[in-house]
Coordinates of C-alpha atoms (C1' of nucleotides) in Angstrom, one line a residue:
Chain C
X482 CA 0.0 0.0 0.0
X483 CA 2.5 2.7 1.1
X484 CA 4.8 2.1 -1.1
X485 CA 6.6 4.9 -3.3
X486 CA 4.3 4.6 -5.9
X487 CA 1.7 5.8 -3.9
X488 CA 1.7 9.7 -4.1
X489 CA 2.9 11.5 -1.3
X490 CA 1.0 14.4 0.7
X491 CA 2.5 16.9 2.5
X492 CA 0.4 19.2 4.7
X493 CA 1.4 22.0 6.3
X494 CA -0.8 23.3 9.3
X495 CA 0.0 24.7 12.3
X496 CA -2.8 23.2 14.3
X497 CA -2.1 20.2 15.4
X498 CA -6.0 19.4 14.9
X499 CA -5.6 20.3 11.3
X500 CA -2.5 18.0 10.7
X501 CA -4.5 14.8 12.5
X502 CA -8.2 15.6 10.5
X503 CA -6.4 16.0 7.2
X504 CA -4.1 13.0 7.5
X505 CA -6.4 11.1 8.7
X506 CA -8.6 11.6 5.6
X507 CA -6.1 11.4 3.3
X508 CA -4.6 8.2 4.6
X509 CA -8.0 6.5 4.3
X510 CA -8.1 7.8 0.5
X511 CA -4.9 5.8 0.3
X512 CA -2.5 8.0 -0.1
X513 CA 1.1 8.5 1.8
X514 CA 1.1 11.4 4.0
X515 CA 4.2 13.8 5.9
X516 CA 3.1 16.9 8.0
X517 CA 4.9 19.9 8.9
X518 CA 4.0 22.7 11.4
X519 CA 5.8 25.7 10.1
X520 CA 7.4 27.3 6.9
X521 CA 11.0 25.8 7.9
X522 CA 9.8 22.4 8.7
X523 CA 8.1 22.4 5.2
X524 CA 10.9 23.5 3.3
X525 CA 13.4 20.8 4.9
X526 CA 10.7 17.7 4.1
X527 CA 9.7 18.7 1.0
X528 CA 14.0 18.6 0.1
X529 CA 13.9 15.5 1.8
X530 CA 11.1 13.8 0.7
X531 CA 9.9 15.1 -2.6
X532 CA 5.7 15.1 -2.2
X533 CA 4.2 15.1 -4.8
X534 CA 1.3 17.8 -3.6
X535 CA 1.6 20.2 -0.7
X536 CA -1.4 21.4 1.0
X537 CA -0.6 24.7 2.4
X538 CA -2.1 26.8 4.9
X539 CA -2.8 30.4 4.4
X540 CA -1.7 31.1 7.8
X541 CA 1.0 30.4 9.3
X542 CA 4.1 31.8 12.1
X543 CA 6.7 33.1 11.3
X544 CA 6.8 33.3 7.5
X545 CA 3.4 33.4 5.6
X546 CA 2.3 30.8 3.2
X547 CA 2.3 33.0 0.4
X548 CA 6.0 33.5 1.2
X549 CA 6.3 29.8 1.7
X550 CA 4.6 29.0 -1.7
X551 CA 7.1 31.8 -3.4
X552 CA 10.4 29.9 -1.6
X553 CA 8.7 26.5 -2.2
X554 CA 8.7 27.2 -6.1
X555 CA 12.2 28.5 -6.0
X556 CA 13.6 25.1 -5.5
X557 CA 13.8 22.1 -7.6
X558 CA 11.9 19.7 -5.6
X559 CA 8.8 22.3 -4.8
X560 CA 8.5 23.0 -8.4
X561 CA 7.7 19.4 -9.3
X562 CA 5.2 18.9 -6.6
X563 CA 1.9 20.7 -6.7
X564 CA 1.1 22.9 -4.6
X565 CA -2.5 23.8 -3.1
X566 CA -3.3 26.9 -1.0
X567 CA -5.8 26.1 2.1
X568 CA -7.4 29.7 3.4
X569 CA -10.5 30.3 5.6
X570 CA -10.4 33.8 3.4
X571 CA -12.7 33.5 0.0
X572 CA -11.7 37.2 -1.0
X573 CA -10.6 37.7 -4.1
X574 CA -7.5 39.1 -3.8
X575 CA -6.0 36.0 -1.8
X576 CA -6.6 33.8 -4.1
X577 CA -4.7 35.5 -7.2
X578 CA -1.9 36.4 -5.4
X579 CA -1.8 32.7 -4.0
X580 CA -2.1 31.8 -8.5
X581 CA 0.5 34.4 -9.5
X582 CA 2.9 32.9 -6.8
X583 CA 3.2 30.0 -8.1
X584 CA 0.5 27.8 -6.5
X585 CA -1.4 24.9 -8.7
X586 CA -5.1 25.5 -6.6
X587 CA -6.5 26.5 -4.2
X588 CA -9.1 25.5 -2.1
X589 CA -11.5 27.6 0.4
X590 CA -12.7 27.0 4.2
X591 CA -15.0 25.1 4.9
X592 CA -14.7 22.5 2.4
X593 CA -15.5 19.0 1.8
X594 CA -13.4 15.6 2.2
X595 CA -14.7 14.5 -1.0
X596 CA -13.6 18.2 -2.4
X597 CA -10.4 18.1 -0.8
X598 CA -9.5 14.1 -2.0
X599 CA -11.0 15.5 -5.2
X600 CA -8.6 18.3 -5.8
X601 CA -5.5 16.0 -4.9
X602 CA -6.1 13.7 -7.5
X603 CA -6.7 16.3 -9.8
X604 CA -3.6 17.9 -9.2
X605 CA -2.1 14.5 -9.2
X606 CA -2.9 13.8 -12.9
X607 CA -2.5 17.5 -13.7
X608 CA 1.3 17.1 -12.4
X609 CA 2.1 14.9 -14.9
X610 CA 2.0 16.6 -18.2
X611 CA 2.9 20.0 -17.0
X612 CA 4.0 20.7 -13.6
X613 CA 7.7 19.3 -14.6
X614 CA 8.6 21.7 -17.0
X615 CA 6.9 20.8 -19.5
X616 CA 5.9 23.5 -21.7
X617 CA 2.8 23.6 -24.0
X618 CA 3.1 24.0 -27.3
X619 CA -0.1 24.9 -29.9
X620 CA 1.0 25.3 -33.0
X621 CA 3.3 28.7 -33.0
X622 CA 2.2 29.4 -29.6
X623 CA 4.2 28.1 -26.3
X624 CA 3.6 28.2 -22.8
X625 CA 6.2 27.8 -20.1
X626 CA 4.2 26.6 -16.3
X627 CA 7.1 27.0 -14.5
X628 CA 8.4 30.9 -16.2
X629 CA 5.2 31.6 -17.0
X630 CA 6.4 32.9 -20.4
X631 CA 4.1 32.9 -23.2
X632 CA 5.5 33.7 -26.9
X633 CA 4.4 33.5 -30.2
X634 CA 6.6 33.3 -33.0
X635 CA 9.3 33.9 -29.9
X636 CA 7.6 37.1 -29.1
X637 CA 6.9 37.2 -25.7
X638 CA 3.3 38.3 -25.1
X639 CA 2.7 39.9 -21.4
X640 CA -0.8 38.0 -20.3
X641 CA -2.1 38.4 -16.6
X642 CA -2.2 36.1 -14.3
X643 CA -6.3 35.0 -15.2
X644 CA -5.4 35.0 -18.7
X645 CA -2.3 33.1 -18.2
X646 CA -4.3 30.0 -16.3
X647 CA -6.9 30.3 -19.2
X648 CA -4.7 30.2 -21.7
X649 CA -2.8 27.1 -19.8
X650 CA -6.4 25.2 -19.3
X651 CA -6.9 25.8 -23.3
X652 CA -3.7 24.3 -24.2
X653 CA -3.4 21.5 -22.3
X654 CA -6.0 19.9 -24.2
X655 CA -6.4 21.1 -27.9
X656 CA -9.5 21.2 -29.4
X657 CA -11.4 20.2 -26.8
X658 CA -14.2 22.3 -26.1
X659 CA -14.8 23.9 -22.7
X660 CA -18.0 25.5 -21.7
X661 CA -17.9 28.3 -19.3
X662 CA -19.1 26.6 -16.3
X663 CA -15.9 23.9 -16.9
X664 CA -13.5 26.9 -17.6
X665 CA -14.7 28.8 -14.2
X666 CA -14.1 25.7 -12.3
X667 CA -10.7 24.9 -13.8
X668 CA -9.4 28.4 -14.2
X669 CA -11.4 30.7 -11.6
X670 CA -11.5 27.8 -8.9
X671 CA -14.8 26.1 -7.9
X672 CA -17.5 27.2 -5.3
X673 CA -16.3 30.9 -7.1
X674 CA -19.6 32.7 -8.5
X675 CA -18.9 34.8 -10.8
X676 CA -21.2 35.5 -14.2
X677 CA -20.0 33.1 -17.2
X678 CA -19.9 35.9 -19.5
X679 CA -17.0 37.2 -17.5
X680 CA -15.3 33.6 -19.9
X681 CA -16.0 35.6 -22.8
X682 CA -14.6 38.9 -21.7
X683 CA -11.4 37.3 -20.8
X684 CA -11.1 35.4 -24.1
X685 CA -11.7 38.7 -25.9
X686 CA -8.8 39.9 -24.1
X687 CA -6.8 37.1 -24.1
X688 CA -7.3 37.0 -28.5
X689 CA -6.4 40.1 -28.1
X690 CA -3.1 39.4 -26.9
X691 CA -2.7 36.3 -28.6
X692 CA -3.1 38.6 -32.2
X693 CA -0.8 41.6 -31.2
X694 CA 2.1 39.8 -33.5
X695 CA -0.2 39.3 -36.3
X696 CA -1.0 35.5 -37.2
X697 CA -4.6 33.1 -36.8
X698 CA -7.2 33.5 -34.4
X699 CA -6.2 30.2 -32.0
X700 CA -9.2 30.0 -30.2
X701 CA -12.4 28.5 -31.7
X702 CA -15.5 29.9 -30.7
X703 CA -17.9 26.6 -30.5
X704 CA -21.3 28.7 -30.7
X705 CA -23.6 27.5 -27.9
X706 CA -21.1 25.0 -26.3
X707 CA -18.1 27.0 -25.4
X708 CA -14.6 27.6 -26.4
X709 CA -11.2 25.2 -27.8
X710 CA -8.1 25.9 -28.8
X711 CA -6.6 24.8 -32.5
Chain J
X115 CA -37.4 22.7 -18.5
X116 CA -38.2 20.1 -15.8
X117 CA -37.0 17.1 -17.8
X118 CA -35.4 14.3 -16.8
X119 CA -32.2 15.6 -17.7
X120 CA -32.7 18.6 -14.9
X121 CA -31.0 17.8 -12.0
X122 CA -33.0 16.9 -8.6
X123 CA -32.3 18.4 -5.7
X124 CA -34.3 17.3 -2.6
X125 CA -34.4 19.3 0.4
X126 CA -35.1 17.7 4.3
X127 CA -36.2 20.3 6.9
X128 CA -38.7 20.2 9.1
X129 CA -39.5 24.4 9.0
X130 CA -42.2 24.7 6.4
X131 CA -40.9 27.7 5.8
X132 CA -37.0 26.7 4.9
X133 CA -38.4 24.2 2.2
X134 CA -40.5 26.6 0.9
X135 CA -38.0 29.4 0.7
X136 CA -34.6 26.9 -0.4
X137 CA -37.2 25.5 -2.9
X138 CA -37.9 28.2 -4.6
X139 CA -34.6 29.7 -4.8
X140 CA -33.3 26.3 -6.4
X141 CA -36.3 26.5 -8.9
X142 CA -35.7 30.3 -10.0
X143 CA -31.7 28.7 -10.0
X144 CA -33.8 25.9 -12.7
X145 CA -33.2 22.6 -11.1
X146 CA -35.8 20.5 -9.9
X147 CA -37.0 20.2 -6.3
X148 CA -38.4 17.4 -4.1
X149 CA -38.7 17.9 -0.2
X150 CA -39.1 15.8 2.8
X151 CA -40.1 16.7 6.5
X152 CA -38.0 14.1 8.2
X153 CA -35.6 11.3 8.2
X154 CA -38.2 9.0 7.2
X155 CA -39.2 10.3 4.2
X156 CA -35.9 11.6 2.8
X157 CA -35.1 8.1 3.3
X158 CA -37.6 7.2 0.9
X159 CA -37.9 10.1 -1.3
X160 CA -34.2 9.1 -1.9
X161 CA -35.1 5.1 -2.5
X162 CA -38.5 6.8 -5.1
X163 CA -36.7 9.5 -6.9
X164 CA -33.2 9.5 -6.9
X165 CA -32.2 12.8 -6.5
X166 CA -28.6 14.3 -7.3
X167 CA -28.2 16.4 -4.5
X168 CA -29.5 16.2 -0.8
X169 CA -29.6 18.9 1.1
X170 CA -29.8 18.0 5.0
X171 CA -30.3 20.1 7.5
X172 CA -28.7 18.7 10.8
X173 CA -32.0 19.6 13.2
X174 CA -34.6 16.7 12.6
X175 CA -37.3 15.6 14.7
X176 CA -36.7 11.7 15.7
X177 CA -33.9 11.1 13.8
X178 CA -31.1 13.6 13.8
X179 CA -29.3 14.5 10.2
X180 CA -26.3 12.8 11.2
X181 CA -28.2 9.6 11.2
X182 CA -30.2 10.6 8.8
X183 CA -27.1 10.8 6.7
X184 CA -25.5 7.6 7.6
X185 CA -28.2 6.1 6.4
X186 CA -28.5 7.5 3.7
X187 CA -25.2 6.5 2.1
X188 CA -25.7 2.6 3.2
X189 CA -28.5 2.5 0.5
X190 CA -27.4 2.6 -3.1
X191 CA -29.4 5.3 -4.2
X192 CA -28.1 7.5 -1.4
X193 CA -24.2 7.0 -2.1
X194 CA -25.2 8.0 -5.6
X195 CA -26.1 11.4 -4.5
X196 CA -24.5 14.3 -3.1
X197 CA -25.5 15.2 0.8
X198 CA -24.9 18.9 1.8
X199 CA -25.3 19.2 5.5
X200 CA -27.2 22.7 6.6
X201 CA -26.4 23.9 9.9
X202 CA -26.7 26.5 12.1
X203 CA -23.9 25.1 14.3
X204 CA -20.5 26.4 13.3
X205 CA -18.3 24.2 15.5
X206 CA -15.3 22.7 13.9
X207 CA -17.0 19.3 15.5
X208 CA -19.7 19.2 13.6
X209 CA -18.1 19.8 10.6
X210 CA -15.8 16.9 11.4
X211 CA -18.5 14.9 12.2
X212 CA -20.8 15.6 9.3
X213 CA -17.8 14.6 7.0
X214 CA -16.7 11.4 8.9
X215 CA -20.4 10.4 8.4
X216 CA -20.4 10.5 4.6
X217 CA -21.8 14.1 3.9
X218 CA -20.2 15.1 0.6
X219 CA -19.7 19.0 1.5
X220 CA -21.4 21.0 4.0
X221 CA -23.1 24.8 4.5
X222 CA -23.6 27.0 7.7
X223 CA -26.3 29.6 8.5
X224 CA -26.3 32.1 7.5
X225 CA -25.5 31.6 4.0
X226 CA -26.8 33.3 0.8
X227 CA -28.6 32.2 -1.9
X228 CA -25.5 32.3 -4.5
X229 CA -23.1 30.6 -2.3
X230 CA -26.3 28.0 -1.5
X231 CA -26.5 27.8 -5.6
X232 CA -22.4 27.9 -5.9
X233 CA -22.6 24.7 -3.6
X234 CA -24.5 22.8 -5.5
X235 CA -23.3 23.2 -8.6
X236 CA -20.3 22.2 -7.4
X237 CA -21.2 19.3 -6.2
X238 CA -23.2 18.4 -9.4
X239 CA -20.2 18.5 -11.4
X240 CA -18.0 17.0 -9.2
X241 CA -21.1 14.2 -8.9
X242 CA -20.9 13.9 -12.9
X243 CA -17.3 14.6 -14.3
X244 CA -17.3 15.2 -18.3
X245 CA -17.5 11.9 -19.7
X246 CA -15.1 12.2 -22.9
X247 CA -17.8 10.6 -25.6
X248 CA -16.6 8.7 -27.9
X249 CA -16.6 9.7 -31.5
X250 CA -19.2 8.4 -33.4
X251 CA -18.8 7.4 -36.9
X252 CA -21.3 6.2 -39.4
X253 CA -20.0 5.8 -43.3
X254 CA -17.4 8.3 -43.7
X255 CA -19.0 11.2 -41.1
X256 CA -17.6 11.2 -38.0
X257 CA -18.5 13.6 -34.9
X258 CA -16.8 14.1 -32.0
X259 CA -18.5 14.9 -29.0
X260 CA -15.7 16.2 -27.0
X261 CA -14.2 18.7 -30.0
X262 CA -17.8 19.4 -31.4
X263 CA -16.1 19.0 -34.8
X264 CA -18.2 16.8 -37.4
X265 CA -16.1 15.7 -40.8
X266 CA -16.9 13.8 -43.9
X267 CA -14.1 12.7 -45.9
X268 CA -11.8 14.9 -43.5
X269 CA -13.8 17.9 -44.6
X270 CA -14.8 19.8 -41.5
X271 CA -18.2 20.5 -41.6
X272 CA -19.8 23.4 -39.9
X273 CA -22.7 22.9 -38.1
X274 CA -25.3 24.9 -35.8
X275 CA -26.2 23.5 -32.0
X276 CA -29.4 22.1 -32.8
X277 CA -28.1 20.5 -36.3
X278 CA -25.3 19.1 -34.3
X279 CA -27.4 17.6 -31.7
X280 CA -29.7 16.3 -34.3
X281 CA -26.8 14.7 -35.9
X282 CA -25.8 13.3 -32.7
X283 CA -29.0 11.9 -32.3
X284 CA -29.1 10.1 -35.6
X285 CA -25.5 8.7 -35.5
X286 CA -26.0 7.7 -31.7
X287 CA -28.3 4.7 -33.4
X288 CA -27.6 4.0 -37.0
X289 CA -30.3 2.4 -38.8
X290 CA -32.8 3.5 -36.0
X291 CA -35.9 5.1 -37.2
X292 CA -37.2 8.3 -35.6
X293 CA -40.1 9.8 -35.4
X294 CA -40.7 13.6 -34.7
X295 CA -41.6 13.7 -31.9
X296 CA -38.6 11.6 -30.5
X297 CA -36.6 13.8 -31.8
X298 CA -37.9 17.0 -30.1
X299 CA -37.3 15.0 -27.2
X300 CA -34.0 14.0 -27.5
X301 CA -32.5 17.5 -29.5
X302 CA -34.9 19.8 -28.3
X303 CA -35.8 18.7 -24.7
X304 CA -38.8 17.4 -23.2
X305 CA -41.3 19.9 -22.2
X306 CA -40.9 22.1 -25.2
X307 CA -43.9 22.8 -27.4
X308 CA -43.0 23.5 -31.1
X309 CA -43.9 22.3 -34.4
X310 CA -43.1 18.7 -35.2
X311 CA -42.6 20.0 -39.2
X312 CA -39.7 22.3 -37.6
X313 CA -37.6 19.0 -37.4
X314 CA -38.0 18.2 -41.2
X315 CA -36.7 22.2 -41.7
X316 CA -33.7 20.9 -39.6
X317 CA -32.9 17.7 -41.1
X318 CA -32.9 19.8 -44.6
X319 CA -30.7 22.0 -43.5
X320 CA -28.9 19.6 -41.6
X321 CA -28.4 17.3 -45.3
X322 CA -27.7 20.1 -47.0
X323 CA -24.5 20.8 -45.4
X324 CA -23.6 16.7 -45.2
X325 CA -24.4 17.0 -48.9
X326 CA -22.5 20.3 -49.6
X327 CA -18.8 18.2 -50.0
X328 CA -20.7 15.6 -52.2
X329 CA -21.5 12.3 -51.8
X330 CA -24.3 10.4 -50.8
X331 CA -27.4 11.2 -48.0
X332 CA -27.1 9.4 -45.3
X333 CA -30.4 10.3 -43.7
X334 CA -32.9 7.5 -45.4
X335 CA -36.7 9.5 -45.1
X336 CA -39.5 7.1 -43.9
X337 CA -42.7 7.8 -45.2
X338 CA -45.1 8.4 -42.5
X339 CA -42.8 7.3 -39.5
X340 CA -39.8 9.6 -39.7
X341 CA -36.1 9.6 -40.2
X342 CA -32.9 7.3 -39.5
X343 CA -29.1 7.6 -40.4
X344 CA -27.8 5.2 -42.6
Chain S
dG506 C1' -1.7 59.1 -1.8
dA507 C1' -1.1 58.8 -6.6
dT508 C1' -0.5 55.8 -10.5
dA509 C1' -0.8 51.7 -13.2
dA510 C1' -2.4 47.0 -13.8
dC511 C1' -6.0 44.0 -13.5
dC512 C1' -10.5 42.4 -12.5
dG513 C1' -15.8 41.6 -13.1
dT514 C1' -19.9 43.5 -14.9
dC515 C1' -22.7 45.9 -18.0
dA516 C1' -24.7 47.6 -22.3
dC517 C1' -24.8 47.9 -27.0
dG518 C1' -24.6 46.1 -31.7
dC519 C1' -24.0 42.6 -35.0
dA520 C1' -24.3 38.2 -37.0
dA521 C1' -25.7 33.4 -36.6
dT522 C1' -29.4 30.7 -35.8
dC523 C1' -34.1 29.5 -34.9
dG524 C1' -39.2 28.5 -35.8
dT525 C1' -42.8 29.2 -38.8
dC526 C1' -45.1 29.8 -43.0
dA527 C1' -46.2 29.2 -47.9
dC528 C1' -45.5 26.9 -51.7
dA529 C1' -43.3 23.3 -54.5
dT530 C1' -42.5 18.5 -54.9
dC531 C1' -43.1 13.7 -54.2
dA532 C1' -45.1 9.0 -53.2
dA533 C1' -48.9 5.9 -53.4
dG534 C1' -53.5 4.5 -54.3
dG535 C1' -57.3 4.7 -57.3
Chain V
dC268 C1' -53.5 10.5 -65.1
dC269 C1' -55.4 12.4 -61.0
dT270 C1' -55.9 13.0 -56.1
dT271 C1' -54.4 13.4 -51.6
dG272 C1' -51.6 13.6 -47.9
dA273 C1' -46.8 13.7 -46.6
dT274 C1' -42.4 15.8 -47.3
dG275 C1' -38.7 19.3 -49.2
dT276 C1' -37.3 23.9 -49.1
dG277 C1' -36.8 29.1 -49.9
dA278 C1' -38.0 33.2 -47.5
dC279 C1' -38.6 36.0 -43.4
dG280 C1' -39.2 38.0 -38.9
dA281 C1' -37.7 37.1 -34.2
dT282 C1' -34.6 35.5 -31.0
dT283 C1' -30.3 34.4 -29.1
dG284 C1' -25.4 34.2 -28.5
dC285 C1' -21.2 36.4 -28.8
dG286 C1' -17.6 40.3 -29.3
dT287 C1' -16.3 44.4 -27.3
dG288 C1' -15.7 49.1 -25.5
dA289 C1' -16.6 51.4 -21.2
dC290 C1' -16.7 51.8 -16.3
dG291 C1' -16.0 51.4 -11.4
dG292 C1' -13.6 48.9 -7.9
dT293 C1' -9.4 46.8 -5.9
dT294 C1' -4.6 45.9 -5.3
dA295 C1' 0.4 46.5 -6.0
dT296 C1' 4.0 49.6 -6.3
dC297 C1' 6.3 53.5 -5.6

DNA sequence: GATAACCGTCACGCAATCGTCACATCAAGG
DNA sequence: CCTTGATGTGACGATTGCGTGACGGTTATC
């Protein structure tokens, strides 16, 4: 059961009850599971024991863990895992800077085992493909995860950080179409409400981008379904 | 609207009032509503309908939610669903406990009506991931339900939504034969009222653009009965 | 505290698409 | 050949979906 296959948690929580609720969950969903309490103690197991996915509390002493995420993603080892900010604050603002940091998710207080096990594996499969430096590449258009560099024709288009994960989402699986509601879940988070023609504004914006250089339109507007890329 | 395909969400409180103002927040938000009062008839609402979602409030008479829940995910109709536990009780305990017991996500008062919504979306989708359809292929068309992108011969074809679930419909049974009305059901949806000569207008248009690249129609008219693919 | 970047929402306008009708055409029986 | 009911189809007004500029609000940065 434990053996290394089996993908490796790491939560980082500085209440104790935290630590013992989350483990105990994630154990029973079978997977292998480390804890730390603080910034430090997180950065010395995740060099020691690689995780695979780092569950990361908004708050903790001494450093922050949107300064944790940011040193986290500035080594070798926390740049292959994925990492997922925890925080009991929904606002706005939290949750892009925790994206433009670095981190893969993020998830919301209160939320649900099943959520929570959900988003793992998700992450999980997600890590795969892209999380390892693997860039995206749709027809003259790349995307770098780890830089976040985008260029086209090797001009290097500026996007922000919503337009960025959109983008990202798009690419990762060409021509597949995404409705709105999928693309707020992947790229705006779940349980987020926010109107779906917001998608469309941010595609505008994000074509817009995409066409400074000259070249195609890359993004195929499926009329009554959604949007795909290629 | 209140087809089959709508999901159902069934609400248990025992306040009169909270059904009747959940209910018709989840109706304006178009999904389906059944209620119970207590434990014993969720439990067989649950067994009856089948609903997709369960919200539970966690003060029942007789049977508390907790038990109602527990309960609820030992039958097989009940670990289909999703349970949201509603509570007024905000203590990390409960929340804990709700969880252990099987409760897929969980809401406390006071909440509003979008996050209420937001909730249960979320847990729809997570209920029901995107099942990547296979392609279908009959002769030389092919349509892919995951690109939207229908070819014959390797010509793209553009088609509208309702042509392209028509053409789903068709190609989902080759050789099937159906009538009108079926097919208002299955590309229109249930409850809508419109003329049954509006599908012939459809599949006109719909072999006009199968026919525009040549070749032969592959939608064989039955006199008096109605159409089939192949 | 001022500026710039970015976000989510709205309103407007255009184009695609829809449903219906009217008329042409067809199939089958007499 | 004629009749009759069913089907094909071009035209048209109405609706809907989508693109986009504008706007106010928030945050980061200096």
């Amino acid at each position: 059961m434990a053996d290394a296959d089996t993908p490796l948690v790491l939560i980082v929580d500085d209440e104790a009850a935290q630590l013992a609720l989350l483990g105990y969950n994630l154990k029973a969903a079978g997977f292998r599971v480390a804890t730390a309490k603080d910034g430090d103690e997180a950065l010395l197991a995740v060099a020691e024991q690689g995780p695979d996915v780092i569950l990361l509390d908004w708050m903790l002493p001494r450093l922050s863990g949107l300064e944790v995420c940011r040193q986290l993603k500035a080594t070798p080892a926390g740049r292959d895992a994925a990492i997922i900010m925890v925080s009991a604050r929904s606002e706005e603002t939290d949750r892009v800077r925790g994206l433009e940091t670095g981190a893969d998710d993020y998830i919301v207080k209160p939320y649900s085992v099943a959520e929570l096990i959900a988003r793992v594996r998700a992450n999980l499969r997600r890590l795969r493909p892209t999380s390892s430096g693997q860039t995206l590449e749709v027809g003259d258009i790349r995307l770098d995860p780890d830089t976040h560099r985008v260029t086209r024709q090797g001009q290097v288009l500026h996007l922000g950080p919503t337009e960025f994960r959109l983008l990202g989402a798009l690419m990762e699986r060409p021509g597949k179409v995404w409705t709105r509601e999928a693309l707020l879940d992947r790229v705006w988070g779940r349980d987020i409400y926010i109107d779906t023609r917001t998608v469309d504004v941010h595609v505008g914006r994000l074509r817009k981008t995409l066409l400074s250089q000259g070249g195609e339109d890359p993004i195929r507007t499926v009329r009554g379904a959604g949007y795909a890329m290629g």
